[in-house]
Amino acid sequence: MPTLDAPEERRRKFKYRGKDASLRRQQRMAVSLELRKAKKDEQTLKRRNIMSFCPDTPSEKTAKGVAVSLTLGEIIEGVNSSDPVLCFQATQTARKMLSREKNPPLKLVIKAGLIPRMVEFLKSSLYPCLQFEAAWALTNIASGTSEQTRAVVEGGAIQPLIELLSSSNVAVCEQAVWALGNIAGDGPEFRDNVITSNAIPHLLALISPTLPITFLRNITWTLSNLCRNKNPYPCDTAVKQILPALLHLLQHQDSEVLSDACWALSYLTDGSNKRIGQVVNTGVLPRLVVLMTSSELNVLTPSLRTVGNIVTGTDEQTQMAIDAGMLNVLPQLLQHNKPSIQKEAAWALSNVAAGPCHHIQQLLAYDVLPPLVALLKNGEFKVQKEAVWTVANFATGATMDQLIQLVHSGVLEPLVNLLTAPDVKIVLIILDVISCILQAAEKRSEKENLCLLIEELGGIDRIEALQLHENRLIGQSALNIIEKHFGEEEDESQTLLSQVIDQDYEFIDYEGLAKK
């Protein structure tokens, strides 16, 4: 059959549906994928602390009744003073400047050389209010650009911040967690600096049933940033340390804790089959499937993402997700009111459809086709594209009986209508699905009936028109279908097309279509 040389970005989103079974579940390796660009649904990388933890933090109590307004020069002088009171006043003023909602002077504070002194204040165990203000200021500097985060790291802040995780002052300890989360969230280099400085055991030791919820949220978010980023992935030792804690946090009832724990698992499963196995073998799948039924989008999105990542793994890992009940939930999510959820659900289903025929049979058993066809008919185009890939993977791996059920589901009508879509890849895939179904019908001596159905749906007219498409691959694919299946009546069209096409073409090998 004709071969679609899928663009690299698309190939990386799909499991390979090739002759070599070991390649069917090849992972997505691209750092930024179209499916992942819903920024508002993504987890926050870094956060600035604009508000205090509570109205009466230790530093605010100390500052009560003291109206301090300092210039930058006075801040620099105060920070470098040997008087703890002056150091505190100057650091707190700097922190308040850095906590401004608009245009905090991060560059100015770095350029003033305040970071080394603030790092020294982190070690001032006799003055927890000073430690708190310094940690807060450094948190906000680290929330900036990578260059600004680097200034905090190179100022030596990581180790003193980790030591503050053992502070008896809860506010100081929590602020240190937040700062480390911002540093780790910058990228793999600083994430690994935090990990190799032995932060994880100290973070895990803080988790307890009596911990204030805001504190637990910060810890969970920081742990998720320690799982984040690839090239390289976090080391196996770190993953093994964090996974049991994530499993525990998934039992919590707070939506923010659940959200960040799920995001952490989504990062850990966005990789090789071995990495997916590390997560799946914890027994987490049943809980993730339950969270996929959440009415809260911040929980549903990352739990669905994680399960979607898992079914890019081996056939066995996909079966574990099916056994955990994912196919009970995905048909409902295809009907979700958010297109972003519909799209993710279709993406996950396409990975199941890329598996062996017994996985396809389970899709049929859970009645996935009706909502999938409804999306092909009425969904937003970005959702329709994912649904087309699901149908493509289904068609290429299905048995003859399964293909018949696919046709009976009404899938041909929306596929024919999408032949006018302004997307070359999708049109090529649809043409190939139609070709695949026609060939199967021919083997069952049902080709004449199928051709009549395609004609009734306006399919022949649309395929004929595509022979003169500006994209030559589409033109050739349409010509192949007309010649092979509707050829007797198409001599005139073929003569016209032969005048337009004057060179060799690539062909679409449907077996080689890459799955997400």
Short mmCIF file of C-alpha atoms in Angstrom, two decimals:
data_model
loop_
_atom_site.label_atom_id
_atom_site.label_comp_id
_atom_site.label_asym_id
_atom_site.label_seq_id
_atom_site.Cartn_x
_atom_site.Cartn_y
_atom_site.Cartn_z
CA MET A 1 0.00 0.00 0.00
CA PRO A 2 1.08 3.63 -0.41
CA THR A 3 3.60 4.78 2.39
CA LEU A 4 3.06 7.84 4.54
CA ASP A 5 6.39 9.10 5.75
CA ALA A 6 4.86 10.63 8.86
CA PRO A 7 6.60 13.80 10.08
CA GLU A 8 8.87 13.10 13.02
CA GLU A 9 6.68 14.99 15.51
CA ARG A 10 3.67 12.89 14.61
CA ARG A 11 5.60 9.63 14.61
CA ARG A 12 6.81 10.32 18.13
CA LYS A 13 3.27 10.74 19.40
CA PHE A 14 2.21 7.30 18.28
CA LYS A 15 3.04 3.74 19.02
CA TYR A 16 4.39 2.20 15.86
CA ARG A 17 1.96 -0.04 14.09
CA GLY A 18 4.59 -1.99 12.15
CA LYS A 19 5.35 -5.59 11.34
CA ASP A 20 7.83 -5.77 14.23
CA ALA A 21 5.67 -6.12 17.35
CA SER A 22 8.50 -4.75 19.49
CA LEU A 23 8.11 -1.39 17.73
CA ARG A 24 4.34 -1.10 18.10
CA ARG A 25 4.58 0.56 21.47
CA GLN A 26 7.50 2.89 20.72
CA GLN A 27 7.39 5.93 22.96
CA ARG A 28 6.90 9.57 22.20
CA MET A 29 10.29 11.23 22.58
CA ALA A 30 9.54 14.78 21.41
CA VAL A 31 9.91 17.41 24.12
CA SER A 32 7.03 19.55 22.86
CA LEU A 33 4.06 17.94 21.16
CA GLU A 34 0.91 19.42 19.70
CA LEU A 35 -1.22 17.34 22.05
CA ARG A 36 0.58 18.88 25.00
CA LYS A 37 0.16 22.56 24.16
CA ALA A 38 -2.91 23.30 26.28
CA LYS A 39 -0.88 25.59 28.53
CA LYS A 40 -3.70 26.49 30.87
CA ASP A 41 -4.11 22.81 31.76
CA GLU A 42 -0.41 22.27 32.38
CA GLN A 43 1.12 22.24 35.83
CA THR A 44 2.95 25.36 36.97
CA LEU A 45 6.72 25.14 36.68
CA LYS A 46 7.59 27.92 39.13
CA ARG A 47 5.63 30.07 41.55
CA ARG A 48 6.32 33.38 43.26
CA ASN A 49 5.17 33.85 46.83
CA ILE A 50 3.19 37.06 46.66
CA MET A 51 1.29 36.59 49.91
CA SER A 52 2.51 35.51 53.28
CA PHE A 53 1.57 32.03 54.54
CA CYS A 54 -0.64 33.65 57.16
CA PRO A 55 -1.26 37.15 58.50
CA ASP A 56 0.97 36.59 61.51
CA THR A 57 4.14 34.93 60.24
CA PRO A 58 7.12 35.29 62.58
CA SER A 59 8.68 38.01 60.43
CA GLU A 60 5.49 40.04 60.28
CA LYS A 61 5.14 39.88 64.05
CA THR A 62 8.65 41.18 64.41
CA ALA A 63 8.00 43.98 61.97
CA LYS A 64 4.77 45.17 63.60
CA GLY A 65 4.95 48.80 64.57
CA VAL A 66 8.10 49.33 62.51
CA ALA A 67 7.54 51.30 59.33
CA VAL A 68 10.65 50.69 57.29
CA SER A 69 11.11 52.29 53.87
CA LEU A 70 14.57 51.82 52.45
CA THR A 71 16.27 52.78 49.21
CA LEU A 72 18.26 50.17 47.33
CA GLY A 73 21.46 51.65 48.70
CA GLU A 74 20.12 51.38 52.24
CA ILE A 75 19.02 47.79 51.59
CA ILE A 76 22.52 46.89 50.41
CA GLU A 77 24.03 48.61 53.46
CA GLY A 78 21.54 46.92 55.83
CA VAL A 79 22.02 43.45 54.35
CA ASN A 80 25.76 43.77 54.84
CA SER A 81 25.42 45.06 58.39
CA SER A 82 26.52 43.03 61.41
CA ASP A 83 23.37 44.07 63.25
CA PRO A 84 20.70 41.30 62.94
CA VAL A 85 17.88 43.85 63.22
CA LEU A 86 19.21 45.91 60.32
CA CYS A 87 19.80 42.72 58.31
CA PHE A 88 16.23 41.67 58.95
CA GLN A 89 14.74 45.05 58.02
CA ALA A 90 16.77 45.25 54.81
CA THR A 91 16.01 41.64 53.79
CA GLN A 92 12.31 42.05 54.50
CA THR A 93 12.18 45.24 52.42
CA ALA A 94 13.95 43.46 49.57
CA ARG A 95 11.52 40.53 49.88
CA LYS A 96 8.52 42.87 49.71
CA MET A 97 9.93 44.41 46.53
CA LEU A 98 10.37 40.93 45.06
CA SER A 99 6.82 40.01 46.06
CA ARG A 100 5.24 42.79 44.04
CA GLU A 101 2.64 41.39 41.68
CA LYS A 102 3.87 43.46 38.75
CA ASN A 103 7.46 43.93 37.62
CA PRO A 104 9.37 42.66 40.66
CA PRO A 105 12.98 43.93 40.44
CA LEU A 106 14.63 40.52 40.22
CA LYS A 107 17.49 41.70 38.00
CA LEU A 108 18.13 44.71 40.23
CA VAL A 109 18.41 42.61 43.40
CA ILE A 110 20.74 40.12 41.68
CA LYS A 111 22.89 42.91 40.27
CA ALA A 112 23.09 44.49 43.72
CA GLY A 113 24.85 41.34 44.93
CA LEU A 114 22.30 40.52 47.62
CA ILE A 115 22.06 36.76 46.97
CA PRO A 116 25.27 35.63 48.75
CA ARG A 117 24.25 37.49 51.90
CA MET A 118 20.72 36.09 51.78
CA VAL A 119 22.19 32.60 51.48
CA GLU A 120 24.22 33.32 54.61
CA PHE A 121 21.04 34.40 56.41
CA LEU A 122 19.54 30.95 55.70
CA LYS A 123 22.11 29.60 58.19
CA SER A 124 21.15 32.05 60.95
CA SER A 125 19.39 29.53 63.17
CA LEU A 126 19.19 32.02 66.05
CA TYR A 127 17.06 34.31 63.89
CA PRO A 128 14.23 32.29 62.26
CA CYS A 129 12.50 35.49 61.11
CA LEU A 130 15.62 36.42 59.15
CA GLN A 131 15.84 32.88 57.73
CA PHE A 132 12.23 33.11 56.65
CA GLU A 133 12.63 36.45 54.87
CA ALA A 134 15.82 35.31 53.13
CA ALA A 135 14.22 32.05 52.00
CA TRP A 136 11.16 33.93 50.72
CA ALA A 137 13.31 36.41 48.78
CA LEU A 138 15.36 33.59 47.24
CA THR A 139 12.14 31.72 46.38
CA ASN A 140 10.95 34.69 44.35
CA ILE A 141 14.28 35.21 42.61
CA ALA A 142 14.32 31.52 41.67
CA SER A 143 10.82 31.91 40.19
CA GLY A 144 12.29 34.04 37.42
CA THR A 145 14.23 33.13 34.30
CA SER A 146 16.75 30.29 34.14
CA GLU A 147 19.52 32.87 34.43
CA GLN A 148 17.97 34.24 37.62
CA THR A 149 17.49 30.75 39.04
CA ARG A 150 21.12 30.03 38.21
CA ALA A 151 22.16 33.06 40.27
CA VAL A 152 20.43 31.50 43.30
CA VAL A 153 22.01 28.09 42.70
CA GLU A 154 25.49 29.49 42.09
CA GLY A 155 25.05 31.59 45.19
CA GLY A 156 25.11 28.29 47.13
CA ALA A 157 21.46 28.26 48.20
CA ILE A 158 20.57 24.58 47.67
CA GLN A 159 22.34 23.00 50.63
CA PRO A 160 21.27 25.61 53.22
CA LEU A 161 17.69 25.34 51.96
CA ILE A 162 17.78 21.56 52.39
CA GLU A 163 19.08 22.03 55.93
CA LEU A 164 16.09 24.29 56.62
CA LEU A 165 13.82 21.31 55.89
CA SER A 166 14.74 20.20 59.40
CA SER A 167 13.87 23.57 60.95
CA SER A 168 11.48 23.50 63.89
CA ASN A 169 9.84 26.64 62.48
CA VAL A 170 7.06 25.49 60.15
CA ALA A 171 6.95 28.72 58.12
CA VAL A 172 10.71 28.63 57.54
CA CYS A 173 10.58 24.96 56.59
CA GLU A 174 7.70 25.45 54.15
CA GLN A 175 9.38 28.41 52.49
CA ALA A 176 12.51 26.31 51.96
CA VAL A 177 10.37 23.61 50.29
CA TRP A 178 8.91 26.24 47.98
CA ALA A 179 12.35 27.60 47.04
CA LEU A 180 13.64 24.11 46.24
CA GLY A 181 10.54 23.50 44.12
CA ASN A 182 11.30 26.57 42.03
CA ILE A 183 14.92 25.55 41.60
CA ALA A 184 14.00 21.99 40.60
CA GLY A 185 11.30 23.24 38.23
CA ASP A 186 13.81 25.18 36.14
CA GLY A 187 15.07 22.12 34.28
CA PRO A 188 16.97 18.84 34.55
CA GLU A 189 20.29 20.41 35.55
CA PHE A 190 19.06 22.13 38.71
CA ARG A 191 16.57 19.34 39.42
CA ASP A 192 19.49 16.94 39.56
CA ASN A 193 21.48 19.36 41.74
CA VAL A 194 18.62 19.26 44.26
CA ILE A 195 18.41 15.44 44.04
CA THR A 196 22.15 14.86 44.46
CA SER A 197 22.13 17.18 47.47
CA ASN A 198 19.91 14.56 49.17
CA ALA A 199 16.77 16.68 49.32
CA ILE A 200 14.29 13.84 48.70
CA PRO A 201 14.60 11.99 52.04
CA HIS A 202 14.20 15.30 53.90
CA LEU A 203 11.12 16.20 51.86
CA LEU A 204 9.54 12.80 52.38
CA ALA A 205 10.18 12.95 56.12
CA LEU A 206 7.98 16.05 56.32
CA ILE A 207 4.84 14.27 55.10
CA SER A 208 2.50 13.52 57.97
CA PRO A 209 -1.26 13.45 58.66
CA THR A 210 -1.02 16.54 60.85
CA LEU A 211 0.78 18.70 58.28
CA PRO A 212 -1.11 21.88 57.29
CA ILE A 213 -2.69 21.42 53.87
CA THR A 214 -0.82 24.37 52.29
CA PHE A 215 2.45 22.79 53.40
CA LEU A 216 1.49 19.38 51.99
CA ARG A 217 0.54 21.01 48.69
CA ASN A 218 3.96 22.65 48.48
CA ILE A 219 5.74 19.38 49.20
CA THR A 220 3.70 17.52 46.58
CA TRP A 221 4.34 20.22 43.99
CA THR A 222 8.08 20.18 44.73
CA LEU A 223 8.17 16.37 44.44
CA SER A 224 6.42 16.67 41.07
CA ASN A 225 9.10 19.08 39.86
CA LEU A 226 11.73 16.54 40.94
CA CYS A 227 10.01 14.06 38.58
CA ARG A 228 9.75 16.56 35.75
CA ASN A 229 11.85 17.03 32.61
CA LYS A 230 13.73 14.65 30.36
CA ASN A 231 17.12 14.63 28.69
CA PRO A 232 17.97 13.24 31.11
CA TYR A 233 15.13 11.80 33.14
CA PRO A 234 15.51 11.84 36.93
CA CYS A 235 17.73 9.01 38.11
CA ASP A 236 16.25 5.62 39.06
CA THR A 237 17.23 6.09 42.70
CA ALA A 238 15.21 9.29 42.94
CA VAL A 239 12.20 7.71 41.22
CA LYS A 240 12.27 4.72 43.59
CA GLN A 241 12.40 7.09 46.56
CA ILE A 242 9.50 9.24 45.38
CA LEU A 243 7.07 6.63 44.01
CA PRO A 244 5.82 5.26 47.37
CA ALA A 245 5.12 8.81 48.54
CA LEU A 246 3.18 9.60 45.38
CA LEU A 247 1.11 6.46 45.87
CA HIS A 248 0.32 7.65 49.40
CA LEU A 249 -0.52 11.19 48.25
CA LEU A 250 -2.94 9.82 45.65
CA GLN A 251 -5.16 8.69 48.51
CA HIS A 252 -5.58 12.29 49.72
CA GLN A 253 -8.82 14.16 49.20
CA ASP A 254 -7.38 17.60 48.40
CA SER A 255 -7.61 18.32 44.67
CA GLU A 256 -4.31 20.26 44.52
CA VAL A 257 -2.41 17.43 46.19
CA LEU A 258 -4.05 14.91 43.86
CA SER A 259 -3.34 17.09 40.82
CA ASP A 260 0.36 17.49 41.51
CA ALA A 261 0.77 13.81 42.43
CA CYS A 262 -0.84 12.86 39.11
CA TRP A 263 1.34 15.31 37.21
CA ALA A 264 4.40 13.71 38.81
CA LEU A 265 3.26 10.29 37.60
CA SER A 266 2.56 11.68 34.14
CA TYR A 267 6.19 12.82 33.91
CA LEU A 268 7.49 9.47 35.13
CA THR A 269 5.42 7.56 32.54
CA ASP A 270 6.39 9.82 29.64
CA GLY A 271 9.30 7.64 28.62
CA SER A 272 10.51 4.13 27.98
CA ASN A 273 8.60 0.94 28.73
CA LYS A 274 10.93 0.40 31.67
CA ARG A 275 9.93 3.73 33.19
CA ILE A 276 6.26 3.01 32.58
CA GLY A 277 6.80 -0.35 34.29
CA GLN A 278 8.24 1.33 37.39
CA VAL A 279 4.97 3.20 37.84
CA VAL A 280 2.57 0.44 36.79
CA ASN A 281 4.22 -2.10 39.09
CA THR A 282 3.31 0.01 42.14
CA GLY A 283 -0.32 -0.99 41.58
CA VAL A 284 -1.36 2.62 41.01
CA LEU A 285 -3.57 2.04 37.96
CA PRO A 286 -6.93 1.38 39.71
CA ARG A 287 -6.61 4.62 41.66
CA LEU A 288 -5.69 6.57 38.51
CA VAL A 289 -8.77 5.21 36.75
CA VAL A 290 -10.94 6.37 39.67
CA LEU A 291 -9.36 9.83 39.43
CA MET A 292 -10.22 9.89 35.71
CA THR A 293 -13.85 10.14 36.82
CA SER A 294 -13.16 13.31 38.82
CA SER A 295 -15.35 16.33 38.11
CA GLU A 296 -12.36 18.59 38.80
CA LEU A 297 -10.38 19.31 35.67
CA ASN A 298 -7.10 19.78 37.54
CA VAL A 299 -7.34 16.13 38.68
CA LEU A 300 -8.92 14.63 35.57
CA THR A 301 -6.38 16.09 33.14
CA PRO A 302 -3.16 14.68 34.69
CA SER A 303 -4.73 11.33 35.64
CA LEU A 304 -5.93 10.87 32.04
CA ARG A 305 -2.53 11.98 30.76
CA THR A 306 -0.80 9.40 32.95
CA VAL A 307 -3.04 6.53 31.84
CA GLY A 308 -2.61 7.72 28.24
CA ASN A 309 1.16 7.53 28.68
CA ILE A 310 0.91 4.05 30.19
CA VAL A 311 -0.92 2.67 27.16
CA THR A 312 1.94 3.81 24.94
CA GLY A 313 3.85 0.99 26.64
CA THR A 314 3.88 -2.74 25.98
CA ASP A 315 0.80 -4.80 25.19
CA GLU A 316 1.01 -6.18 28.73
CA GLN A 317 1.10 -2.70 30.29
CA THR A 318 -1.85 -1.67 28.14
CA GLN A 319 -3.76 -4.76 29.26
CA MET A 320 -3.10 -3.81 32.88
CA ALA A 321 -4.72 -0.42 32.21
CA ILE A 322 -7.69 -2.15 30.58
CA ASP A 323 -7.96 -4.54 33.53
CA ALA A 324 -7.95 -1.53 35.88
CA GLY A 325 -11.10 -0.28 34.15
CA MET A 326 -9.89 2.47 31.83
CA LEU A 327 -12.33 1.40 29.09
CA ASN A 328 -15.21 1.93 31.52
CA VAL A 329 -14.24 5.59 31.68
CA LEU A 330 -12.82 6.59 28.28
CA PRO A 331 -16.14 6.40 26.34
CA GLN A 332 -17.61 8.88 28.84
CA LEU A 333 -14.59 11.17 28.45
CA LEU A 334 -15.08 11.19 24.67
CA GLN A 335 -18.35 12.95 25.51
CA HIS A 336 -16.81 15.40 28.00
CA ASN A 337 -17.74 19.05 27.55
CA LYS A 338 -14.07 20.06 27.27
CA PRO A 339 -12.50 19.41 23.85
CA SER A 340 -9.08 19.08 25.50
CA ILE A 341 -10.37 16.07 27.45
CA GLN A 342 -12.05 14.59 24.38
CA LYS A 343 -8.75 14.87 22.55
CA GLU A 344 -6.70 13.22 25.30
CA ALA A 345 -9.27 10.42 25.58
CA ALA A 346 -9.16 9.80 21.83
CA TRP A 347 -5.36 9.79 21.97
CA ALA A 348 -5.41 7.17 24.72
CA LEU A 349 -7.91 5.05 22.78
CA SER A 350 -5.77 5.22 19.65
CA ASN A 351 -2.94 3.65 21.62
CA VAL A 352 -5.19 0.79 22.72
CA ALA A 353 -6.33 0.37 19.11
CA ALA A 354 -2.68 0.01 18.04
CA GLY A 355 -2.44 -3.20 20.02
CA PRO A 356 -3.35 -6.76 19.08
CA CYS A 357 -6.83 -7.69 17.88
CA HIS A 358 -7.90 -8.82 21.35
CA HIS A 359 -7.40 -5.22 22.54
CA ILE A 360 -9.52 -4.05 19.62
CA GLN A 361 -12.16 -6.58 20.67
CA GLN A 362 -12.23 -5.02 24.12
CA LEU A 363 -12.82 -1.61 22.55
CA LEU A 364 -15.86 -3.11 20.87
CA ALA A 365 -16.99 -4.81 24.08
CA TYR A 366 -16.98 -1.45 25.89
CA ASP A 367 -18.96 0.18 23.06
CA VAL A 368 -16.32 2.75 22.22
CA LEU A 369 -17.33 3.20 18.58
CA PRO A 370 -20.59 5.21 18.99
CA PRO A 371 -19.02 8.12 20.93
CA LEU A 372 -15.97 7.95 18.67
CA VAL A 373 -18.14 8.27 15.55
CA ALA A 374 -20.03 11.14 17.23
CA LEU A 375 -16.72 12.97 17.67
CA LEU A 376 -15.79 12.36 14.05
CA LYS A 377 -19.10 13.95 13.08
CA ASN A 378 -19.39 16.84 15.50
CA GLY A 379 -16.12 17.33 17.39
CA GLU A 380 -13.72 20.23 17.01
CA PHE A 381 -11.23 19.56 14.22
CA LYS A 382 -8.32 19.00 16.64
CA VAL A 383 -10.43 16.29 18.31
CA GLN A 384 -11.55 14.83 14.99
CA LYS A 385 -7.90 14.36 14.01
CA GLU A 386 -7.22 12.24 17.09
CA ALA A 387 -10.38 10.25 16.39
CA VAL A 388 -9.20 9.61 12.82
CA TRP A 389 -5.94 8.18 14.15
CA THR A 390 -7.93 5.91 16.46
CA VAL A 391 -9.97 4.61 13.51
CA ALA A 392 -6.79 4.19 11.45
CA ASN A 393 -5.11 2.08 14.12
CA PHE A 394 -8.31 0.09 14.62
CA ALA A 395 -8.65 -0.61 10.89
CA THR A 396 -5.08 -1.71 10.36
CA GLY A 397 -5.04 -4.22 13.22
CA ALA A 398 -8.62 -5.46 13.11
CA THR A 399 -9.87 -8.88 12.09
CA MET A 400 -12.36 -9.12 9.26
CA ASP A 401 -15.30 -9.32 11.69
CA GLN A 402 -14.01 -6.30 13.61
CA LEU A 403 -13.72 -4.30 10.40
CA ILE A 404 -17.33 -5.16 9.58
CA GLN A 405 -18.39 -3.81 12.99
CA LEU A 406 -16.38 -0.67 12.31
CA VAL A 407 -18.27 -0.08 9.04
CA HIS A 408 -21.62 -0.85 10.70
CA SER A 409 -20.86 1.79 13.36
CA GLY A 410 -21.38 4.47 10.71
CA VAL A 411 -17.75 5.54 10.57
CA LEU A 412 -17.65 5.98 6.78
CA GLU A 413 -19.96 8.98 6.65
CA PRO A 414 -17.83 11.29 8.85
CA LEU A 415 -14.63 9.97 7.25
CA VAL A 416 -15.94 10.86 3.79
CA ASN A 417 -16.98 14.31 5.03
CA LEU A 418 -13.47 14.88 6.43
CA LEU A 419 -11.92 14.29 3.00
CA THR A 420 -12.33 18.05 2.46
CA ALA A 421 -10.34 18.84 5.63
CA PRO A 422 -7.42 21.28 5.25
CA ASP A 423 -4.93 18.77 6.65
CA VAL A 424 -2.87 16.68 4.24
CA LYS A 425 -1.92 13.99 6.77
CA ILE A 426 -5.49 13.42 7.89
CA VAL A 427 -6.80 13.21 4.31
CA LEU A 428 -4.07 10.70 3.44
CA ILE A 429 -4.93 8.58 6.47
CA ILE A 430 -8.66 8.62 5.66
CA LEU A 431 -7.97 7.59 2.06
CA ASP A 432 -5.89 4.73 3.31
CA VAL A 433 -8.58 3.63 5.79
CA ILE A 434 -11.12 3.62 2.96
CA SER A 435 -8.70 1.61 0.80
CA CYS A 436 -8.15 -0.86 3.65
CA ILE A 437 -11.89 -1.34 4.16
CA LEU A 438 -12.50 -1.77 0.42
CA GLN A 439 -9.83 -4.45 0.19
CA ALA A 440 -11.35 -6.30 3.13
CA ALA A 441 -14.81 -6.07 1.53
CA GLU A 442 -13.39 -7.49 -1.69
CA LYS A 443 -12.13 -10.55 0.17
CA ARG A 444 -15.63 -11.04 1.61
CA SER A 445 -17.31 -10.47 -1.77
CA GLU A 446 -19.01 -7.42 -0.26
CA LYS A 447 -17.20 -4.84 -2.34
CA GLU A 448 -20.17 -3.93 -4.55
CA ASN A 449 -22.37 -3.10 -1.56
CA LEU A 450 -19.60 -1.09 0.05
CA CYS A 451 -18.97 0.85 -3.15
CA LEU A 452 -22.68 1.68 -3.33
CA LEU A 453 -22.58 2.91 0.28
CA ILE A 454 -19.53 5.10 -0.42
CA GLU A 455 -21.27 6.50 -3.50
CA GLU A 456 -24.44 7.28 -1.51
CA LEU A 457 -22.33 9.17 1.03
CA GLY A 458 -20.79 11.29 -1.73
CA GLY A 459 -17.49 9.52 -1.32
CA ILE A 460 -16.80 8.79 -4.98
CA ASP A 461 -17.21 12.44 -5.97
CA ARG A 462 -14.86 13.55 -3.21
CA ILE A 463 -12.25 10.92 -3.99
CA GLU A 464 -12.43 11.82 -7.69
CA ALA A 465 -11.92 15.49 -6.85
CA LEU A 466 -8.87 14.62 -4.73
CA GLN A 467 -7.14 13.20 -7.82
CA LEU A 468 -6.36 16.80 -8.75
CA HIS A 469 -5.35 17.86 -5.22
CA GLU A 470 -2.30 20.10 -5.05
CA ASN A 471 -0.61 17.53 -2.84
CA ARG A 472 0.64 14.77 -5.11
CA LEU A 473 0.51 12.08 -2.44
CA ILE A 474 -3.19 12.72 -2.02
CA GLY A 475 -3.69 12.76 -5.77
CA GLN A 476 -1.92 9.45 -6.20
CA SER A 477 -3.76 7.80 -3.29
CA ALA A 478 -7.13 8.94 -4.66
CA LEU A 479 -6.17 7.72 -8.14
CA ASN A 480 -5.21 4.30 -6.75
CA ILE A 481 -8.63 3.92 -5.10
CA ILE A 482 -10.52 5.00 -8.23
CA GLU A 483 -8.47 2.72 -10.49
CA LYS A 484 -8.71 -0.33 -8.28
CA HIS A 485 -12.27 -0.08 -6.98
CA PHE A 486 -14.23 2.29 -9.24
CA GLY A 487 -12.07 2.03 -12.35
CA GLU A 488 -14.50 1.13 -15.15
CA GLU A 489 -16.15 4.52 -15.12
CA GLU A 490 -13.13 6.66 -14.58
CA ASP A 491 -11.12 6.57 -17.83
CA GLU A 492 -11.67 10.28 -18.47
CA SER A 493 -10.54 11.26 -14.98
CA GLN A 494 -7.45 9.08 -15.23
CA THR A 495 -6.48 10.63 -18.59
CA LEU A 496 -6.81 14.11 -17.11
CA LEU A 497 -4.78 13.19 -14.06
CA SER A 498 -2.02 11.58 -16.10
CA GLN A 499 -1.45 14.96 -17.75
CA VAL A 500 -0.89 16.54 -14.35
CA ILE A 501 1.23 13.86 -12.69
CA ASP A 502 4.60 13.45 -14.35
CA GLN A 503 6.87 11.91 -11.77
CA ASP A 504 7.17 9.02 -9.35
CA TYR A 505 5.41 9.14 -6.00
CA GLU A 506 6.01 7.97 -2.50
CA PHE A 507 3.46 5.45 -1.30
CA ILE A 508 1.60 5.04 1.94
CA ASP A 509 2.47 1.91 3.89
CA TYR A 510 -0.44 1.75 6.29
CA GLU A 511 1.39 -0.90 8.31
CA GLY A 512 4.04 1.72 9.02
CA LEU A 513 1.72 4.41 10.25
CA ALA A 514 3.11 5.58 13.55
CA LYS A 515 0.82 5.49 16.52
CA LYS A 516 0.96 7.91 19.39
#
